Amino acid sequence: MAPTEAPAVEMRGISKSYPGTRALNGVDFSLRPGEIKALLGENGAGKSTLIKILSGAEPKDEGTIAISGESVRIHSPQDARRHGVGVIYQEFTLVPDLTVAENIYLGRLPGGELKVHWKDLFSGAEDLMVRLQACIDVRRPVSSLSLADQQLVEIAKALSTNARILIMDEPTAALSKGETDILFGVIRRLKEDGVSIVFVSHRLEEIFDIADSVAILRDGNKVADEPITAVTPKSLVDLMIGRSLFDQLYHRDKAAGRELLRLDRLGKEGCLEDISLYCRAGEVVGITGLVGAGQTPLARCLFGVERFDSGELRVDGKSLRLHSPVQAIREGIGLIPEDRRRQGLVLGLPIRNNLVLAALDAVSRFLRVDARKEEALAAEHIRALRIKAVGSGQRAGSLSGGNQQKVVIAKWLVNKSKILIFHEPTRGIDVGAKEEIYRMMQDLASGGAAVLLISSDIQEVLGVSDRIYVMRKGRIAAELDARKTAKEELLMLAAVGAQGGC
């Protein structure tokens, strides 16, 4: 970088407060042209607030922002785009039924809404795909694309506004390893073009693969800003949480009790075949495999969202055919879903309302919710699970990801569920919150629950489980004792179906 070259972004003394909390406290953040800077921190550390301020989604209370050396005022996303700031969110903002080209230029169609210049529209979109070296037909509907290609469309959409600063919020959360590699290739080419990138991720291995430097926030303060070569995974974790974390994932020796869940040769046409497994009280049983190996339909069938076509399901010795989630809940089954925001919470409702959704009978009297009982239960579980919130009346949607996940778990504790299915429970959650969730899983198992951990993170499954099942192409490919015979290499071999696998 030339000595006189101005930073692409210079944020100084940025502060932001919400009722009951100070989200940012005089934070400085800078980004050089062509730099990839990772932004790390626990959930609730202030990362989302900082990028919302830079992207115009939230106003700052104090501080200054300069783009390429020029002081700017960013009051809206439109202001941010005019200054060359683009955002790629973790959850896509694409319209599935529109074409790739229409999504890229949505709201800015050449020629206007009444008479679209289709030739210019498709030509412009194709030029962007060439720049990204992406083989995507811009006339195809977005709904027909893979998640990785949809991510590239989001990037093209940002670049179509001449963005020179890209904020990427958990861009690999839903991608496989191969898809992530493709995305990283695109990011490196953008860096070569001089585009500056703020990269937010909880996957530390990705940070060391893609970032030039890393800034760390903790409790609304910046605690570090270092070249990636000056840090290690352990030092990053210690800086993020302000304490040393366990070297290994949390596990506890427990005595297994009676069998609470058994699947015998269960199948579902097109996605599951001959699934046999069991889980006892006091056990954490891991289920892993490559993305798309059948874990999601298995979770949905176990919670009654979808139905098995064949085989037998037994819950606490009773043979069942689940027809709905309501029936599953009544049988003591709880699901912590992979998408907590869409499937686990009602974001617009307060914490206390979310906590009793699965146990309304426990807080109702003559068909009316007893507000005192509801508040007492909410206060008890907020305290027990250390949910960081202003109070039980805070909207679930305003919580950090880790605290939202705790609310989902608490919902099933209120319901006294005896079988708990954790489906990708730590996706998009920081390392400190992960440790807390691992502890909760062990506590639940020690208390007599049967815990199923369905996760594509093999290290997570190895570190937390008592026994492990590996799925491949909708079938159980292996069963391993996590404390004795299970190794990462063996699990991977079984997952890919390589010769010599388990």
Coordinates of C-alpha atoms in Angstrom, one line a residue:
M1 CA 0.0 0.0 0.0
A2 CA 1.3 3.4 -0.9
P3 CA 2.2 5.5 2.2
T4 CA -0.2 8.3 1.2
E5 CA -3.1 6.1 0.3
A6 CA -6.1 6.8 2.5
P7 CA -7.9 3.9 4.3
A8 CA -10.9 2.5 2.5
V9 CA -12.8 2.9 5.8
E10 CA -11.9 4.8 8.9
M11 CA -14.4 4.7 11.8
R12 CA -13.4 6.6 14.9
G13 CA -15.0 6.7 18.4
I14 CA -18.2 4.8 17.3
S15 CA -20.6 4.5 20.2
K16 CA -24.2 3.2 20.2
S17 CA -26.6 2.5 23.0
Y18 CA -30.0 0.8 23.2
P19 CA -32.4 0.8 26.2
G20 CA -30.6 -1.0 29.0
T21 CA -27.4 -1.8 27.1
R22 CA -24.4 -0.1 25.5
A23 CA -23.7 -1.9 22.3
L24 CA -20.5 0.0 21.2
N25 CA -18.2 2.1 23.4
G26 CA -15.9 4.4 21.4
V27 CA -14.8 1.7 18.9
D28 CA -12.2 2.5 16.2
F29 CA -12.2 0.4 13.0
S30 CA -10.2 0.8 9.8
L31 CA -9.8 -1.1 6.6
R32 CA -7.2 -0.6 3.9
P33 CA -7.9 -0.8 0.1
G34 CA -7.8 -4.4 -1.0
E35 CA -7.6 -5.7 2.6
I36 CA -9.7 -8.6 4.0
K37 CA -10.3 -8.0 7.7
A38 CA -12.0 -10.5 9.9
L39 CA -14.4 -9.0 12.5
L40 CA -14.7 -11.4 15.5
G41 CA -16.4 -11.4 18.9
E42 CA -18.9 -13.3 20.9
N43 CA -22.6 -12.9 20.2
G44 CA -23.6 -9.6 21.7
A45 CA -20.0 -8.2 21.5
G46 CA -21.1 -5.4 19.1
K47 CA -20.2 -6.8 15.6
S48 CA -23.7 -6.6 14.2
T49 CA -24.1 -3.1 15.5
L50 CA -20.9 -1.9 14.0
I51 CA -21.6 -3.3 10.5
K52 CA -25.2 -2.0 10.7
I53 CA -23.8 1.5 11.3
L54 CA -21.4 1.2 8.4
S55 CA -24.1 -0.1 6.1
G56 CA -26.6 2.6 7.1
A57 CA -29.1 0.2 8.8
E58 CA -28.6 1.9 12.2
P59 CA -27.5 5.4 13.2
K60 CA -24.5 5.9 15.4
D61 CA -24.8 7.9 18.6
E62 CA -21.2 9.2 18.5
G63 CA -18.1 9.0 16.3
T64 CA -17.0 9.7 12.7
I65 CA -16.8 7.7 9.5
A66 CA -14.5 8.4 6.5
I67 CA -14.5 6.6 3.2
S68 CA -11.3 6.9 1.2
G69 CA -10.2 9.8 3.3
E70 CA -13.5 11.8 2.9
S71 CA -15.7 12.4 6.0
V72 CA -19.2 11.0 5.2
R73 CA -22.6 10.9 6.9
I74 CA -24.4 7.5 6.5
H75 CA -28.0 7.8 7.5
S76 CA -29.5 5.0 5.4
P77 CA -28.5 1.9 3.2
Q78 CA -28.9 4.2 0.2
D79 CA -26.3 6.6 1.6
A80 CA -24.0 3.6 2.2
R81 CA -24.4 2.3 -1.4
R82 CA -23.6 5.8 -2.7
H83 CA -20.4 5.7 -0.8
G84 CA -19.5 2.2 -2.2
V85 CA -20.5 0.1 0.7
G86 CA -22.3 -3.2 0.0
V87 CA -23.5 -5.9 2.4
I88 CA -23.9 -9.6 1.9
Y89 CA -26.0 -10.9 4.7
Q90 CA -26.0 -14.4 6.2
E91 CA -29.7 -14.8 5.2
F92 CA -30.1 -14.1 1.5
T93 CA -32.3 -11.2 0.3
L94 CA -33.0 -12.7 -3.1
V95 CA -36.5 -13.1 -4.6
P96 CA -36.7 -16.8 -5.6
D97 CA -39.1 -16.5 -8.5
L98 CA -37.2 -13.8 -10.3
T99 CA -34.2 -14.4 -12.6
V100 CA -30.6 -13.9 -11.5
A101 CA -30.4 -10.7 -13.6
E102 CA -33.6 -9.3 -12.1
N103 CA -32.4 -9.9 -8.6
I104 CA -29.0 -8.3 -9.3
Y105 CA -30.7 -5.1 -10.5
L106 CA -33.8 -5.2 -8.4
G107 CA -35.1 -1.7 -7.9
R108 CA -32.7 -0.4 -10.5
L109 CA -33.9 -2.1 -13.7
P110 CA -32.4 -0.4 -16.8
G111 CA -35.0 1.7 -18.5
G112 CA -37.3 1.7 -15.5
E113 CA -40.2 -0.4 -14.2
L114 CA -42.5 0.5 -17.1
K115 CA -40.2 -0.4 -20.0
V116 CA -37.3 -2.6 -19.0
H117 CA -34.3 -2.7 -21.3
W118 CA -33.9 -6.5 -21.1
K119 CA -30.9 -6.6 -23.3
D120 CA -29.0 -4.2 -21.1
L121 CA -30.2 -6.0 -18.0
F122 CA -28.9 -9.4 -19.1
S123 CA -25.7 -8.0 -20.6
G124 CA -24.9 -6.2 -17.3
A125 CA -25.6 -9.3 -15.2
E126 CA -23.4 -11.4 -17.6
D127 CA -20.5 -9.0 -17.3
L128 CA -20.7 -9.3 -13.5
M129 CA -20.7 -13.1 -13.7
V130 CA -17.6 -12.9 -16.0
R131 CA -15.9 -10.7 -13.4
L132 CA -16.7 -13.3 -10.7
Q133 CA -15.7 -16.2 -13.1
A134 CA -19.1 -17.7 -12.2
C135 CA -20.8 -20.0 -14.7
I136 CA -24.3 -19.0 -13.9
D137 CA -27.1 -18.5 -16.4
V138 CA -28.5 -15.0 -15.6
R139 CA -31.9 -15.9 -17.1
R140 CA -32.5 -18.7 -14.6
P141 CA -34.7 -18.2 -11.6
V142 CA -32.8 -17.9 -8.4
S143 CA -34.8 -20.7 -6.8
S144 CA -33.1 -23.2 -9.2
L145 CA -29.6 -22.3 -7.9
S146 CA -27.4 -23.9 -5.3
L147 CA -26.7 -22.0 -2.1
A148 CA -23.2 -21.3 -3.3
D149 CA -24.4 -19.8 -6.5
Q150 CA -27.1 -17.8 -4.7
Q151 CA -24.2 -16.4 -2.6
L152 CA -22.4 -15.4 -5.8
V153 CA -25.6 -13.6 -7.0
E154 CA -25.6 -11.7 -3.7
I155 CA -22.0 -10.6 -4.3
A156 CA -22.9 -9.6 -7.9
K157 CA -25.8 -7.6 -6.6
A158 CA -23.5 -5.7 -4.3
L159 CA -20.9 -5.1 -7.1
S160 CA -23.6 -3.9 -9.5
T161 CA -23.8 -0.7 -7.3
N162 CA -20.0 -0.2 -7.8
A163 CA -19.2 -1.3 -4.2
R164 CA -15.6 -1.0 -3.2
I165 CA -16.2 -2.1 0.4
L166 CA -18.0 -5.4 1.0
I167 CA -19.4 -6.5 4.3
M168 CA -19.8 -10.3 4.4
D169 CA -21.8 -11.5 7.4
E170 CA -21.3 -15.3 8.0
P171 CA -21.1 -15.9 4.2
T172 CA -20.2 -19.6 4.6
A173 CA -22.7 -20.6 7.3
A174 CA -24.8 -22.7 5.0
L175 CA -22.1 -23.8 2.5
S176 CA -20.2 -27.1 2.2
K177 CA -16.4 -27.2 2.2
G178 CA -16.3 -27.3 -1.6
E179 CA -18.7 -24.4 -1.9
T180 CA -16.7 -22.4 0.6
D181 CA -13.5 -23.0 -1.4
I182 CA -15.3 -21.6 -4.5
L183 CA -16.5 -18.5 -2.6
F184 CA -12.9 -17.9 -1.2
G185 CA -11.6 -18.0 -4.7
V186 CA -14.0 -15.2 -5.6
I187 CA -13.1 -13.2 -2.5
R188 CA -9.4 -13.4 -3.4
R189 CA -10.1 -12.1 -6.9
L190 CA -12.1 -9.2 -5.5
K191 CA -9.1 -8.4 -3.2
E192 CA -6.9 -8.3 -6.2
D193 CA -9.3 -5.9 -7.8
G194 CA -8.8 -3.6 -4.8
V195 CA -12.2 -4.4 -3.1
S196 CA -11.9 -4.1 0.7
I197 CA -13.8 -6.8 2.6
V198 CA -15.1 -7.0 6.2
F199 CA -15.4 -10.8 6.9
V200 CA -17.6 -11.8 9.8
S201 CA -17.4 -15.5 10.8
H202 CA -17.4 -17.8 13.8
R203 CA -15.3 -20.4 12.0
L204 CA -11.8 -19.7 13.1
E205 CA -10.2 -22.0 10.5
E206 CA -11.7 -19.8 7.8
I207 CA -10.2 -16.7 9.3
F208 CA -6.7 -18.0 9.0
D209 CA -7.4 -19.2 5.4
I210 CA -8.8 -15.9 4.0
A211 CA -8.1 -12.9 6.3
D212 CA -5.2 -10.5 6.2
S213 CA -5.9 -9.1 9.6
V214 CA -8.4 -9.4 12.4
A215 CA -10.3 -7.0 14.7
I216 CA -11.9 -8.3 17.9
L217 CA -14.8 -6.8 19.9
R218 CA -15.7 -7.8 23.4
D219 CA -18.6 -6.2 25.4
G220 CA -18.8 -3.3 22.9
N221 CA -15.1 -2.5 23.1
K222 CA -12.4 -3.2 20.6
V223 CA -9.8 -5.4 22.3
A224 CA -7.5 -6.2 19.4
D225 CA -6.6 -5.3 15.8
E226 CA -3.7 -7.5 14.5
P227 CA -2.3 -9.0 11.4
I228 CA -3.4 -12.6 11.0
T229 CA 0.2 -13.7 11.3
A230 CA 0.4 -12.3 14.8
V231 CA -2.4 -14.4 16.3
T232 CA -3.2 -18.1 16.9
P233 CA -6.6 -19.8 17.2
K234 CA -6.1 -20.0 21.0
S235 CA -5.1 -16.3 21.4
L236 CA -8.2 -15.3 19.3
V237 CA -10.5 -17.3 21.5
D238 CA -9.0 -15.9 24.7
L239 CA -9.4 -12.3 23.4
M240 CA -13.0 -12.9 22.3
I241 CA -14.2 -14.3 25.6
G242 CA -11.7 -12.8 28.0
R243 CA -10.7 -16.1 29.5
S244 CA -9.1 -19.4 28.5
L245 CA -11.5 -22.0 27.0
F246 CA -11.2 -25.7 27.4
D247 CA -8.7 -27.3 25.0
Q248 CA -11.2 -30.0 24.2
L249 CA -15.0 -29.8 23.7
Y250 CA -17.0 -30.4 26.8
H251 CA -17.8 -34.0 27.7
R252 CA -19.0 -35.7 30.9
D253 CA -19.0 -39.3 31.9
K254 CA -22.6 -40.4 32.6
A255 CA -24.5 -43.5 33.4
A256 CA -26.9 -44.5 30.6
G257 CA -30.4 -45.4 31.6
R258 CA -33.5 -46.9 29.9
E259 CA -33.9 -46.6 26.2
L260 CA -36.1 -43.5 25.4
L261 CA -35.8 -43.5 21.6
R262 CA -35.4 -46.3 19.0
L263 CA -35.7 -46.2 15.2
D264 CA -36.0 -49.6 13.5
R265 CA -35.4 -49.6 9.7
L266 CA -37.2 -46.3 9.2
G267 CA -37.4 -44.8 5.7
K268 CA -38.7 -41.9 3.7
E269 CA -38.8 -42.1 -0.1
G270 CA -36.1 -40.1 -1.8
C271 CA -34.1 -39.2 1.3
L272 CA -33.9 -41.8 4.1
E273 CA -33.5 -45.6 4.0
D274 CA -33.2 -48.3 6.6
I275 CA -32.4 -45.9 9.5
S276 CA -31.8 -47.9 12.7
L277 CA -30.5 -46.2 15.9
Y278 CA -31.3 -45.8 19.6
C279 CA -30.7 -43.2 22.4
R280 CA -30.9 -43.9 26.1
A281 CA -31.6 -41.6 29.0
G282 CA -28.3 -40.0 30.1
E283 CA -26.8 -40.2 26.6
V284 CA -25.7 -37.7 24.1
V285 CA -25.8 -39.4 20.7
G286 CA -24.2 -37.7 17.8
I287 CA -25.4 -38.0 14.2
T288 CA -23.1 -36.6 11.6
G289 CA -22.2 -36.8 7.9
L290 CA -21.6 -34.5 4.9
V291 CA -24.1 -31.7 4.1
G292 CA -27.1 -33.4 2.4
A293 CA -26.5 -36.8 3.8
G294 CA -30.1 -37.0 5.3
Q295 CA -29.7 -35.3 8.7
T296 CA -32.3 -32.6 8.0
P297 CA -35.1 -34.9 6.9
L298 CA -34.3 -37.2 9.8
A299 CA -34.7 -34.3 12.3
R300 CA -37.9 -33.2 10.6
C301 CA -39.4 -36.7 10.7
L302 CA -38.4 -37.2 14.4
F303 CA -40.3 -34.0 15.2
G304 CA -43.4 -34.9 13.2
V305 CA -42.9 -32.2 10.5
E306 CA -42.6 -34.9 7.9
R307 CA -43.7 -38.6 8.1
F308 CA -41.6 -41.7 7.8
D309 CA -42.9 -44.0 5.0
S310 CA -41.7 -47.3 6.6
G311 CA -40.2 -48.8 9.7
E312 CA -41.0 -48.4 13.4
L313 CA -40.4 -45.5 15.8
R314 CA -40.5 -46.2 19.6
V315 CA -40.6 -43.5 22.3
D316 CA -40.0 -44.8 25.8
G317 CA -41.0 -48.2 24.7
K318 CA -44.2 -47.1 22.9
S319 CA -44.6 -47.6 19.2
L320 CA -45.6 -44.4 17.5
R321 CA -46.5 -42.9 14.1
L322 CA -45.9 -39.2 14.4
H323 CA -48.3 -37.1 12.4
S324 CA -47.5 -33.6 13.6
P325 CA -45.1 -31.5 15.8
V326 CA -48.0 -31.2 18.3
Q327 CA -48.0 -35.0 18.8
A328 CA -44.2 -35.0 19.1
I329 CA -44.3 -32.4 21.8
R330 CA -47.0 -34.3 23.7
E331 CA -44.7 -37.4 23.6
G332 CA -41.9 -35.4 25.1
I333 CA -39.8 -34.6 22.0
G334 CA -38.3 -31.2 21.6
L335 CA -36.4 -29.9 18.6
I336 CA -33.8 -27.2 18.6
P337 CA -33.9 -26.5 14.8
E338 CA -31.0 -25.6 12.5
D339 CA -32.7 -22.3 11.6
R340 CA -33.6 -20.9 15.0
R341 CA -34.9 -17.6 13.7
R342 CA -37.5 -19.1 11.3
Q343 CA -38.3 -22.4 13.0
G344 CA -37.5 -22.0 16.7
L345 CA -38.7 -18.5 17.7
V346 CA -41.4 -16.0 17.1
L347 CA -39.0 -13.1 16.7
G348 CA -41.6 -10.3 17.3
L349 CA -42.8 -11.8 20.7
P350 CA -41.1 -11.2 24.1
I351 CA -38.8 -13.8 25.6
R352 CA -41.5 -14.8 28.1
N353 CA -44.0 -15.6 25.4
N354 CA -41.5 -17.7 23.4
L355 CA -40.6 -19.7 26.5
V356 CA -44.1 -21.0 27.1
L357 CA -45.2 -21.7 23.5
A358 CA -44.7 -25.5 23.9
A359 CA -46.2 -25.6 27.4
L360 CA -49.2 -23.3 27.4
D361 CA -51.1 -25.7 29.6
A362 CA -48.6 -25.2 32.4
V363 CA -49.3 -21.5 32.5
S364 CA -52.9 -21.3 31.6
R365 CA -56.0 -21.2 33.7
F366 CA -59.5 -21.4 32.2
L367 CA -58.1 -20.9 28.7
R368 CA -56.2 -17.8 29.8
V369 CA -52.5 -17.4 30.3
D370 CA -51.6 -16.7 33.9
A371 CA -49.2 -13.8 33.5
R372 CA -47.6 -14.3 36.9
K373 CA -46.8 -18.0 36.2
E374 CA -45.4 -17.0 32.8
E375 CA -43.2 -14.3 34.2
A376 CA -42.0 -16.6 37.1
L377 CA -41.0 -19.3 34.6
A378 CA -39.3 -16.8 32.3
A379 CA -37.3 -15.2 35.1
E380 CA -36.3 -18.7 36.4
H381 CA -35.0 -19.8 33.0
I382 CA -33.4 -16.5 32.0
R383 CA -31.4 -16.8 35.3
A384 CA -30.6 -20.5 35.0
L385 CA -29.4 -20.3 31.3
R386 CA -27.7 -16.9 31.8
I387 CA -29.7 -15.4 28.9
K388 CA -28.3 -11.8 28.4
A389 CA -31.4 -9.7 28.1
V390 CA -32.9 -6.5 29.6
G391 CA -35.8 -8.5 30.9
S392 CA -38.4 -11.1 29.9
G393 CA -40.2 -8.5 27.9
Q394 CA -37.4 -8.0 25.4
R395 CA -38.2 -9.2 21.9
A396 CA -36.6 -12.5 21.0
G397 CA -35.5 -11.0 17.6
S398 CA -33.4 -8.3 19.3
L399 CA -31.2 -10.9 21.1
S400 CA -27.8 -12.1 19.9
G401 CA -27.6 -15.5 18.2
G402 CA -26.3 -17.3 21.2
N403 CA -29.0 -15.9 23.5
Q404 CA -31.7 -16.7 20.9
Q405 CA -30.5 -20.3 20.9
K406 CA -30.7 -20.4 24.7
V407 CA -34.3 -19.2 24.6
V408 CA -35.1 -22.1 22.1
I409 CA -33.5 -24.6 24.5
A410 CA -35.3 -23.1 27.5
K411 CA -38.6 -23.5 25.7
W412 CA -38.1 -27.3 25.9
L413 CA -36.9 -27.1 29.5
V414 CA -40.2 -25.4 30.4
N415 CA -42.0 -28.2 28.6
K416 CA -39.9 -30.9 30.5
S417 CA -39.1 -32.7 27.2
K418 CA -37.4 -36.0 27.7
I419 CA -36.0 -36.4 24.2
L420 CA -34.1 -33.3 22.8
I421 CA -32.9 -33.1 19.2
F422 CA -30.2 -30.5 18.8
H423 CA -29.9 -29.8 15.0
E424 CA -26.8 -27.8 14.1
P425 CA -27.1 -26.1 17.5
T426 CA -24.0 -23.9 17.3
R427 CA -24.2 -22.7 13.7
G428 CA -23.5 -18.9 13.7
I429 CA -22.7 -18.9 17.4
D430 CA -19.4 -17.7 19.0
V431 CA -17.1 -20.0 20.9
G432 CA -18.1 -18.9 24.4
A433 CA -21.8 -19.5 23.7
K434 CA -20.9 -22.9 22.2
E435 CA -19.3 -24.0 25.4
E436 CA -22.4 -23.0 27.3
I437 CA -24.6 -25.0 25.0
Y438 CA -22.3 -28.0 25.3
R439 CA -22.6 -27.8 29.0
M440 CA -26.4 -27.6 28.8
M441 CA -26.5 -30.7 26.7
Q442 CA -24.4 -32.6 29.2
D443 CA -26.6 -31.3 32.1
L444 CA -29.7 -32.4 30.3
A445 CA -28.3 -35.9 29.7
S446 CA -27.1 -36.1 33.3
G447 CA -30.6 -35.2 34.4
G448 CA -32.1 -38.2 32.6
A449 CA -32.9 -36.8 29.1
A450 CA -31.9 -38.5 25.8
V451 CA -30.0 -36.0 23.7
L452 CA -29.5 -36.3 19.9
L453 CA -26.9 -34.0 18.5
I454 CA -27.3 -33.7 14.7
S455 CA -24.3 -31.8 13.4
S456 CA -22.1 -31.6 10.3
D457 CA -19.2 -30.4 12.5
I458 CA -17.3 -33.6 13.1
Q459 CA -15.1 -32.2 15.8
E460 CA -18.1 -31.0 17.7
V461 CA -19.8 -34.4 17.5
L462 CA -16.6 -36.1 18.6
G463 CA -16.1 -33.7 21.5
V464 CA -19.6 -33.9 23.0
S465 CA -21.1 -37.3 22.1
D466 CA -21.1 -40.7 23.9
R467 CA -21.9 -42.6 20.8
I468 CA -21.9 -41.5 17.1
Y469 CA -23.8 -42.5 14.0
V470 CA -22.4 -41.4 10.6
M471 CA -24.9 -40.9 7.8
R472 CA -24.2 -41.2 4.1
K473 CA -26.7 -40.8 1.2
G474 CA -29.7 -41.2 3.6
R475 CA -28.4 -44.3 5.4
I476 CA -26.5 -45.1 8.6
A477 CA -22.9 -45.8 7.4
A478 CA -21.3 -46.4 10.8
E479 CA -21.8 -46.5 14.5
L480 CA -18.9 -45.7 16.8
D481 CA -18.1 -45.3 20.5
A482 CA -17.1 -41.7 20.8
R483 CA -14.9 -42.4 23.9
K484 CA -13.1 -45.4 22.5
T485 CA -13.0 -46.0 18.8
A486 CA -14.2 -42.8 17.1
K487 CA -11.5 -40.8 15.3
E488 CA -12.0 -37.9 12.9
E489 CA -10.4 -39.8 10.1
L490 CA -12.8 -42.8 10.6
L491 CA -15.8 -40.6 10.6
M492 CA -14.7 -38.8 7.4
L493 CA -14.1 -42.1 5.7
A494 CA -17.5 -43.4 6.6
A495 CA -19.1 -40.1 5.6
V496 CA -17.5 -40.2 2.1
G497 CA -17.9 -43.9 1.6
A498 CA -14.1 -44.4 1.1
Q499 CA -12.7 -47.9 1.1
G500 CA -11.4 -48.7 4.6
G501 CA -14.1 -46.8 6.3
C502 CA -15.9 -48.0 9.4

